[in-house]
Short mmCIF file of C-alpha atoms in Angstrom, two decimals:
data_model
loop_
_atom_site.label_atom_id
_atom_site.label_comp_id
_atom_site.label_asym_id
_atom_site.label_seq_id
_atom_site.Cartn_x
_atom_site.Cartn_y
_atom_site.Cartn_z
CA MET B 1 -13.68 3.11 -31.84
CA VAL B 2 -13.56 0.55 -29.04
CA LEU B 3 -9.78 1.24 -28.60
CA ALA B 4 -10.36 4.98 -28.33
CA PHE B 5 -13.28 4.94 -25.89
CA LEU B 6 -13.28 1.72 -23.89
CA PRO B 7 -10.59 0.32 -21.64
CA THR B 8 -8.31 -2.41 -22.92
CA ASP B 9 -9.99 -5.91 -22.72
CA TYR B 10 -12.97 -4.21 -21.29
CA LYS B 11 -15.14 -7.29 -21.18
CA ASN B 12 -12.75 -8.74 -18.51
CA SER B 13 -11.05 -5.67 -17.10
CA VAL B 14 -14.05 -3.72 -15.94
CA THR B 15 -17.26 -4.62 -14.03
CA ALA B 16 -20.53 -5.49 -15.74
CA GLU B 17 -22.06 -2.11 -14.75
CA TYR B 18 -19.44 -0.15 -16.62
CA LEU B 19 -21.12 -0.02 -20.07
CA ASP B 20 -24.46 1.02 -18.57
CA TYR B 21 -22.80 3.74 -16.52
CA THR B 22 -20.87 4.89 -19.58
CA LYS B 23 -23.98 5.01 -21.79
CA TRP B 24 -25.85 7.21 -19.42
CA GLN B 25 -23.00 9.39 -18.56
CA PHE B 26 -22.36 10.04 -22.28
CA LEU B 27 -25.95 11.16 -22.67
CA HIS B 28 -25.60 13.43 -19.63
CA ASN B 29 -22.45 15.00 -20.91
CA VAL B 30 -23.78 15.48 -24.42
CA LEU B 31 -26.92 17.23 -23.13
CA GLY B 32 -25.00 19.14 -20.56
CA SER B 33 -22.72 20.59 -23.19
CA ALA B 34 -25.75 21.41 -25.37
CA SER B 35 -27.45 23.36 -22.53
CA GLY B 36 -24.13 25.18 -21.96
CA VAL B 37 -23.99 26.40 -25.49
CA LEU B 38 -27.57 27.79 -25.19
CA ALA B 39 -26.72 29.45 -21.90
CA THR B 40 -23.63 31.11 -23.41
CA GLN B 41 -25.71 32.33 -26.26
CA ALA B 42 -28.22 33.85 -23.75
CA MET B 43 -25.43 35.59 -21.81
CA LEU B 44 -23.93 37.07 -24.90
CA TYR B 45 -27.38 38.26 -25.95
CA ALA B 46 -27.68 39.91 -22.50
CA MET B 47 -24.38 41.75 -22.96
CA GLY B 48 -25.48 43.06 -26.33
CA LEU B 49 -22.83 41.20 -28.41
CA GLY B 50 -23.59 41.57 -32.12
CA ALA B 51 -24.14 45.30 -32.05
CA GLY B 52 -20.40 45.94 -32.27
CA ALA B 53 -17.15 45.17 -30.54
CA LEU B 54 -17.47 43.73 -26.94
CA PRO B 55 -17.17 46.82 -24.61
CA LEU B 56 -14.37 46.84 -22.09
CA SER B 57 -16.83 46.94 -19.15
CA ALA B 58 -18.49 43.81 -20.44
CA ALA B 59 -15.11 42.11 -20.72
CA ILE B 60 -14.25 43.11 -17.13
CA ASN B 61 -17.63 41.78 -15.91
CA TRP B 62 -16.90 38.46 -17.56
CA VAL B 63 -13.51 38.20 -15.78
CA ILE B 64 -14.85 39.23 -12.41
CA LYS B 65 -17.73 36.58 -12.59
CA ASP B 66 -15.08 33.92 -13.31
CA GLY B 67 -12.94 34.97 -10.30
CA PHE B 68 -15.95 34.76 -7.94
CA GLY B 69 -16.76 31.31 -9.38
CA GLN B 70 -13.25 30.05 -8.68
CA LEU B 71 -13.31 31.38 -5.15
CA GLY B 72 -16.67 29.66 -4.45
CA GLY B 73 -15.19 26.34 -5.65
CA VAL B 74 -12.29 26.62 -3.11
CA VAL B 75 -14.82 27.44 -0.22
CA TYR B 76 -17.03 24.46 -1.17
CA ALA B 77 -14.06 22.14 -1.33
CA THR B 78 -13.03 23.15 2.13
CA MET B 79 -16.46 22.49 3.46
CA VAL B 80 -17.05 19.22 1.87
CA GLY B 81 -13.70 17.46 2.51
CA GLN B 82 -13.98 13.79 3.07
CA LYS B 83 -17.50 13.50 1.80
CA PHE B 84 -16.12 13.17 -1.78
CA ASP B 85 -14.87 9.77 -0.61
CA SER B 86 -17.70 8.77 1.66
CA ASP B 87 -20.61 9.71 -0.66
CA PRO B 88 -19.33 9.95 -4.23
CA LYS B 89 -22.69 9.13 -5.71
CA HIS B 90 -24.40 11.76 -3.67
CA GLN B 91 -21.62 14.44 -4.56
CA ARG B 92 -21.85 13.48 -8.27
CA PHE B 93 -25.53 13.60 -8.37
CA TRP B 94 -25.61 17.21 -6.83
CA SER B 95 -22.73 18.25 -9.07
CA ALA B 96 -25.06 17.85 -12.01
CA VAL B 97 -27.92 19.64 -10.24
CA TRP B 98 -25.40 22.59 -9.39
CA LEU B 99 -24.37 22.72 -13.08
CA GLN B 100 -27.83 22.83 -14.44
CA THR B 101 -29.04 25.32 -11.80
CA ALA B 102 -26.00 27.60 -12.75
CA THR B 103 -26.79 27.24 -16.44
CA TRP B 104 -30.48 28.12 -15.57
CA LEU B 105 -29.27 31.31 -14.03
CA GLU B 106 -27.20 32.18 -17.08
CA MET B 107 -30.20 31.66 -19.31
CA LEU B 108 -32.05 34.34 -17.27
CA THR B 109 -29.40 37.02 -17.66
CA PRO B 110 -31.06 38.56 -20.82
CA LEU B 111 -34.22 39.26 -18.72
CA PHE B 112 -32.14 41.13 -16.08
CA PRO B 113 -29.12 42.64 -18.06
CA HIS B 114 -28.46 45.26 -15.35
CA ALA B 115 -27.82 42.27 -12.85
CA PHE B 116 -25.48 40.51 -15.22
CA LEU B 117 -22.49 40.56 -12.88
CA ALA B 118 -24.45 39.38 -9.85
CA ILE B 119 -26.27 36.63 -11.75
CA GLY B 120 -23.20 35.57 -13.63
CA SER B 121 -21.10 35.34 -10.57
CA VAL B 122 -23.60 33.16 -8.60
CA ALA B 123 -23.91 30.96 -11.71
CA ASN B 124 -20.09 30.64 -12.03
CA ILE B 125 -19.93 29.64 -8.29
CA GLY B 126 -22.28 26.84 -9.08
CA LYS B 127 -20.41 25.70 -12.10
CA ASN B 128 -17.06 25.64 -10.30
CA ILE B 129 -18.63 23.74 -7.40
CA SER B 130 -20.00 21.28 -10.00
CA TRP B 131 -16.71 20.88 -11.89
CA LEU B 132 -14.80 20.53 -8.57
CA ALA B 133 -17.30 17.77 -7.28
CA MET B 134 -17.10 15.91 -10.63
CA SER B 135 -13.25 15.98 -10.59
CA ALA B 136 -13.04 14.98 -6.90
CA THR B 137 -15.44 12.01 -7.39
CA LYS B 138 -14.03 10.81 -10.59
CA ALA B 139 -11.26 8.56 -9.18
CA SER B 140 -13.59 7.02 -6.49
CA ILE B 141 -16.19 6.22 -9.09
CA ASN B 142 -13.85 4.94 -11.77
CA LYS B 143 -12.11 2.78 -9.26
CA THR B 144 -15.40 0.90 -8.63
CA PHE B 145 -15.37 -0.35 -12.24
CA CYS B 146 -11.88 -1.81 -12.17
CA ARG B 147 -11.41 -5.52 -12.09
CA LYS B 148 -7.80 -5.28 -12.63
CA GLU B 149 -5.08 -2.70 -11.70
CA ASN B 150 -6.26 -0.48 -14.75
CA LEU B 151 -7.56 2.70 -13.03
CA GLY B 152 -5.25 4.80 -15.34
CA ASP B 153 -6.77 3.09 -18.49
CA VAL B 154 -10.36 3.58 -17.16
CA THR B 155 -9.78 7.19 -16.22
CA ALA B 156 -8.14 7.91 -19.63
CA LYS B 157 -11.09 6.50 -21.42
CA HIS B 158 -13.43 8.33 -19.30
CA GLY B 159 -11.74 11.53 -20.45
CA SER B 160 -12.06 10.42 -24.09
CA GLN B 161 -15.72 9.63 -23.56
CA ALA B 162 -16.34 13.11 -22.01
CA THR B 163 -14.45 14.93 -24.73
CA ALA B 164 -16.52 13.21 -27.46
CA ALA B 165 -19.67 13.88 -25.65
CA GLY B 166 -18.72 17.54 -25.19
CA LEU B 167 -18.09 17.87 -28.93
CA VAL B 168 -21.37 16.21 -29.83
CA GLY B 169 -23.27 18.32 -27.26
CA THR B 170 -21.72 21.50 -28.54
CA ALA B 171 -22.82 20.69 -32.08
CA LEU B 172 -26.30 19.92 -30.80
CA GLY B 173 -26.45 23.09 -28.94
CA VAL B 174 -25.36 25.10 -31.99
CA VAL B 175 -27.95 23.42 -34.20
CA VAL B 176 -30.78 24.06 -31.57
CA GLY B 177 -29.67 27.73 -31.05
CA ALA B 178 -29.41 28.35 -34.83
CA THR B 179 -32.88 26.86 -35.52
CA MET B 180 -34.60 29.14 -33.00
CA ASP B 181 -35.39 32.79 -33.01
CA VAL B 182 -32.87 35.04 -31.27
CA SER B 183 -34.94 35.44 -28.14
CA VAL B 184 -34.42 34.31 -24.60
CA TYR B 185 -37.81 32.87 -24.40
CA THR B 186 -37.25 30.57 -27.35
CA LEU B 187 -33.83 29.59 -25.99
CA ILE B 188 -35.37 28.70 -22.70
CA VAL B 189 -37.93 26.54 -24.48
CA GLY B 190 -35.17 24.59 -26.17
CA PHE B 191 -33.09 24.52 -22.97
CA VAL B 192 -35.60 23.00 -20.63
CA PRO B 193 -35.99 19.49 -22.01
CA ILE B 194 -32.26 19.28 -22.69
CA SER B 195 -31.48 20.24 -19.07
CA LEU B 196 -33.98 17.72 -17.53
CA ALA B 197 -32.86 14.91 -19.82
CA SER B 198 -29.18 15.64 -18.77
CA LEU B 199 -30.08 15.31 -15.11
CA TRP B 200 -32.01 12.11 -15.76
CA GLY B 201 -28.99 10.66 -17.63
CA ASN B 202 -26.73 11.41 -14.65
CA TYR B 203 -29.11 9.91 -12.13
CA GLN B 204 -29.43 6.65 -14.28
CA SER B 205 -25.60 6.34 -14.55
CA LEU B 206 -25.26 6.47 -10.79
CA LEU B 207 -27.65 3.54 -10.31
CA TYR B 208 -24.93 1.45 -11.94
CA THR B 209 -22.11 2.82 -9.61
CA VAL B 210 -21.16 0.20 -6.94
CA THR B 211 -19.55 1.92 -3.92
CA PRO B 212 -17.84 -0.68 -1.62
CA THR B 213 -17.10 1.72 1.23
CA LEU B 214 -19.52 1.88 4.13
CA ASN B 215 -21.50 4.95 5.23
CA VAL B 216 -24.52 5.03 7.43
CA GLU B 217 -26.91 4.23 4.63
CA ARG B 218 -24.98 1.32 3.06
CA ALA B 219 -24.04 -0.17 6.33
CA ARG B 220 -27.76 -0.20 7.41
CA LEU B 221 -28.79 -1.85 4.14
CA MET B 222 -26.05 -4.42 4.33
CA LEU B 223 -26.75 -5.47 7.96
CA GLN B 224 -30.57 -4.94 8.42
CA ASP B 225 -31.65 -8.45 7.39
CA ALA B 226 -28.35 -10.18 8.40
CA VAL B 227 -28.76 -9.19 12.01
CA ALA B 228 -31.83 -11.37 12.55
CA LEU B 229 -33.97 -12.96 15.30
CA GLU B 230 -34.40 -16.73 15.57
CA HIS B 231 -36.61 -17.99 18.20
CA GLY B 232 -36.42 -14.68 20.13
CA ARG B 233 -32.57 -14.64 20.07
CA LEU B 234 -30.16 -12.63 17.90
CA ALA B 235 -28.40 -14.58 15.14
CA LEU B 236 -26.05 -13.57 12.24
CA ASP B 237 -27.56 -14.67 9.01
CA SER B 238 -24.74 -14.26 6.61
CA ALA B 239 -26.78 -15.40 3.60
CA ARG B 240 -28.87 -12.20 4.03
CA LEU B 241 -25.93 -9.90 4.13
CA LEU B 242 -26.19 -7.75 1.12
CA THR B 243 -23.24 -7.17 -1.34
CA PRO B 244 -22.14 -3.71 -2.56
CA ARG B 245 -23.77 -4.50 -5.97
CA GLN B 246 -27.11 -5.25 -4.31
CA VAL B 247 -27.00 -2.22 -2.07
CA SER B 248 -26.04 0.12 -4.92
CA ARG B 249 -29.51 -0.54 -6.59
CA ILE B 250 -31.55 0.44 -3.54
CA GLU B 251 -29.44 2.95 -1.55
CA LYS B 252 -30.60 6.52 -1.26
CA PHE B 253 -28.06 9.03 -2.47
CA MET B 254 -29.88 12.21 -3.48
CA ARG B 255 -29.76 13.39 0.11
CA GLU B 256 -27.17 12.95 2.91
CA ILE B 257 -28.07 10.37 5.56
CA HIS B 258 -26.45 10.80 8.85
CA ASN B 259 -28.63 8.53 11.09
CA VAL B 260 -30.75 5.36 10.83
CA GLU B 261 -34.29 6.30 10.65
CA PRO B 262 -37.12 4.42 12.58
CA GLN B 263 -38.73 1.71 10.56
CA GLY B 264 -41.87 -0.03 11.69
CA ASP B 265 -41.24 -1.42 15.14
CA LEU B 266 -37.50 -0.71 14.77
CA PRO B 267 -36.24 2.44 16.45
CA GLY B 268 -33.85 4.85 14.84
CA ILE B 269 -30.18 5.26 15.58
CA VAL B 270 -28.82 8.70 16.01
CA ILE B 271 -25.12 8.95 15.47
CA SER B 272 -22.64 11.27 17.11
CA ALA B 273 -25.37 13.73 18.39
CA ASP B 274 -24.15 16.91 19.94
CA ILE B 275 -24.62 16.21 23.63
CA GLY B 276 -24.67 19.88 24.49
CA ARG B 277 -27.69 20.55 22.08
CA LEU B 278 -29.37 17.11 22.30
CA TYR B 279 -32.58 18.24 23.97
CA ARG B 280 -33.12 21.23 21.82
CA THR B 281 -32.82 19.07 18.71
CA LEU B 282 -35.49 16.56 19.66
CA PRO B 283 -38.44 16.31 17.26
CA TRP B 284 -41.65 18.02 18.57
CA THR B 285 -43.26 14.52 18.57
CA VAL B 286 -41.21 13.71 21.79
CA ALA B 287 -41.72 17.13 23.52
CA ALA B 288 -42.89 15.14 26.56
CA THR B 289 -39.38 13.76 27.00
CA SER B 290 -37.89 15.66 30.00
CA ALA B 291 -34.48 17.07 30.29
CA GLU B 292 -33.93 14.78 33.26
CA ASP B 293 -34.77 11.70 31.06
CA MET B 294 -32.24 12.96 28.46
CA ALA B 295 -29.54 13.46 31.13
CA ALA B 296 -30.15 10.03 32.57
CA MET B 297 -29.83 8.44 29.00
CA VAL B 298 -26.56 10.16 28.40
CA SER B 299 -25.31 9.27 31.88
CA SER B 300 -26.33 5.63 31.30
CA ALA B 301 -24.59 5.60 27.87
CA PHE B 302 -21.29 6.63 29.30
CA GLN B 303 -21.43 4.77 32.48
CA PRO B 304 -18.55 2.10 32.65
CA ARG B 305 -20.13 -1.37 32.83
CA GLY B 306 -17.16 -3.36 32.24
CA HIS B 307 -17.91 -4.33 28.59
CA ALA B 308 -18.75 -1.94 25.76
CA TRP B 309 -16.95 0.96 27.55
CA ASN B 310 -13.69 -0.60 26.60
CA GLU B 311 -14.50 -0.49 22.95
CA ARG B 312 -14.48 3.30 22.58
CA TYR B 313 -18.06 3.52 21.60
CA TYR B 314 -21.09 4.38 23.80
CA ILE B 315 -24.78 3.49 23.32
CA GLY B 316 -27.78 4.92 25.00
CA TYR B 317 -31.62 4.52 24.57
CA LEU B 318 -34.16 7.16 24.90
CA PRO B 319 -37.71 5.75 25.30
CA ARG B 320 -40.64 7.42 23.59
CA THR B 321 -44.35 6.89 23.57
CA ALA B 322 -44.50 4.40 20.71
CA ASP B 323 -40.93 3.77 19.75
CA GLY B 324 -37.44 4.86 20.84
CA SER B 325 -34.11 6.06 19.51
CA VAL B 326 -30.75 4.40 20.00
CA TYR B 327 -27.97 6.99 20.47
CA LEU B 328 -24.46 5.99 19.35
CA TRP B 329 -21.27 7.95 20.05
CA PHE B 330 -17.65 7.19 19.30
CA GLY B 331 -14.63 8.02 21.37
CA LYS B 332 -11.94 10.16 19.87
CA GLN B 333 -9.46 7.36 19.85
CA ALA B 334 -11.86 4.85 18.26
CA THR B 335 -10.36 2.85 15.39
CA ASP B 336 -12.30 1.98 12.33
CA THR B 337 -12.91 -1.59 13.54
CA GLU B 338 -14.33 -0.20 16.82
CA ILE B 339 -16.66 2.17 14.92
CA LEU B 340 -17.92 -0.66 12.86
CA LEU B 341 -18.41 -2.76 15.97
CA GLY B 342 -20.27 0.08 17.60
CA PHE B 343 -22.63 0.32 14.67
CA TYR B 344 -23.03 -3.49 14.52
CA HIS B 345 -23.89 -3.52 18.21
CA ALA B 346 -26.39 -0.63 17.76
CA MET B 347 -28.06 -2.52 14.87
CA ALA B 348 -28.40 -5.62 17.12
CA PHE B 349 -29.64 -3.57 20.01
CA ARG B 350 -32.21 -1.95 17.61
CA ARG B 351 -33.36 -5.35 16.39
CA LEU B 352 -34.00 -6.63 19.91
CA LEU B 353 -35.82 -3.40 20.98
CA GLY B 354 -38.05 -3.71 17.91
CA SER B 355 -39.13 -7.15 18.89
CA SER B 356 -39.45 -6.68 22.62
CA HIS B 357 -42.79 -6.13 24.21
CA LEU B 358 -41.43 -3.72 26.91
CA PRO B 359 -43.59 -0.71 27.66
CA ARG B 360 -40.44 1.41 26.94
CA THR B 361 -41.18 3.95 29.65
CA SER B 362 -37.87 3.48 31.59
CA ILE B 363 -34.20 3.49 30.45
CA ASP B 364 -33.57 0.83 33.10
CA ASP B 365 -35.87 -1.59 31.24
CA SER B 366 -33.58 -1.60 28.24
CA MET B 367 -30.27 -2.45 30.08
CA ALA B 368 -30.85 -6.28 29.89
CA ILE B 369 -31.44 -5.89 26.08
CA HIS B 370 -28.33 -3.79 25.79
CA THR B 371 -26.24 -6.34 27.57
CA GLN B 372 -27.80 -9.27 25.38
CA SER B 373 -27.07 -7.23 22.22
CA TYR B 374 -23.52 -6.52 23.30
CA GLN B 375 -22.80 -10.16 23.97
CA PHE B 376 -24.10 -11.09 20.60
CA ALA B 377 -21.97 -8.39 18.78
CA LYS B 378 -18.73 -9.45 20.61
CA GLN B 379 -19.29 -13.12 19.93
CA THR B 380 -20.20 -12.71 16.23
CA PHE B 381 -18.31 -9.65 15.17
CA ALA B 382 -15.17 -11.43 13.92
CA ASP B 383 -17.35 -13.79 11.90
CA ALA B 384 -19.45 -10.82 10.58
CA CYS B 385 -16.33 -8.95 9.38
CA THR B 386 -15.10 -11.99 7.46
CA HIS B 387 -18.46 -12.21 5.70
CA ILE B 388 -18.53 -8.51 5.08
CA THR B 389 -15.09 -8.57 3.58
CA ASP B 390 -15.94 -11.70 1.47
CA ALA B 391 -19.01 -9.91 0.19
CA GLY B 392 -16.76 -7.25 -1.38
CA TRP B 393 -17.02 -4.47 1.21
CA ASP B 394 -14.03 -2.30 2.07
CA THR B 395 -13.80 -2.03 5.91
CA SER B 396 -10.43 -0.36 6.08
CA ILE B 397 -12.12 3.08 6.44
CA VAL B 398 -15.75 3.63 7.61
CA TYR B 399 -17.64 6.86 7.07
CA PHE B 400 -20.26 7.09 9.86
CA ALA B 401 -19.50 10.58 11.23
CA LYS B 402 -16.91 13.25 11.17
CA ARG B 403 -14.18 12.61 13.80
CA SER B 404 -14.58 16.18 14.86
CA GLY B 405 -17.98 15.07 16.35
CA PHE B 406 -16.38 12.16 18.41
CA VAL B 407 -16.29 12.49 22.15
CA GLY B 408 -13.49 12.70 24.50
CA VAL B 409 -14.07 10.59 27.64
CA LYS B 410 -11.70 10.45 30.66
CA ARG B 411 -11.33 6.92 32.08
CA HIS B 412 -10.77 6.58 35.85
#
């Protein structure tokens, strides 16, 4: 049994989280298969199967809905792209939600048999999106469990576990369906707890998935306490720099996070904002901010000052009544190291702003803080990178924003 479903020498070849992840994924897959059986039974019921041979029109409808589903999967893959690598936990979580939503729609087809093609097509698009996301994130997630060069073994055993879970789930679905009246309402009653438990199992499994790559949320959690203040001056406290394993238990992955949100006295960090639409996208709480203030902030951020301008990232600060927002842009030619340096600088700038007693009514007031945070970032960045790498983070590629949102700046 162990040889069939677990990697060779699993006690030493995979991480400590692997068994917990596998346990919850097995439950998720079993219940997902069971809910699929009930949904298929409901769809066949909607098509009138059992009263004779399957009519040709019904068969055509089934094929058409499958075609729409496959096309939807292709469109989704084009839209998501690199997010499968930057946010595998987020994509895997929503793949399960898409699957159960699609299955829900299939369960409703007996109530609206005249709309079978429309409902079935939408449901199949959801299923194909789900399967594509699961497949695309499989390698990234499986790789996080490898202690040795055994990704192939881990992936193969994952396939065995999924197959076994599918068989168990199918049997469970058949038993549940057979013990209930042939009615869509009774099928839904049996489906709801199974569907919810499947989603819960998937969520629990992702809590044990350790992602060593850096996106905005993981980088914020990693650095937030490490970039500290000691006697009013910035300091790098490497002992408080979180590891990927520590971050995995507290990171938010149910929604995409593109910016650092304000927290207490700490301002937020807005990353790669569209400069042309910047004023129109401001929250209503800062409606008093004038277009002139916004233009002054952008001009200040891109004004060459002999230091950060050479790093291909640009930082601005927009004061507000109570707090402010740090704005961070990356140049089109910025390397991943420069992108990480820019974020590190922005976190230091944010820390100083949060501790200052400035009235924050003028952009000029923040320039001394900007310079101080830059000097700290440049002096400690190499040491910080060493500690970040030693903690287990992969800094070869950072996922803070799409490169299509990077800005082109002419240097004179």
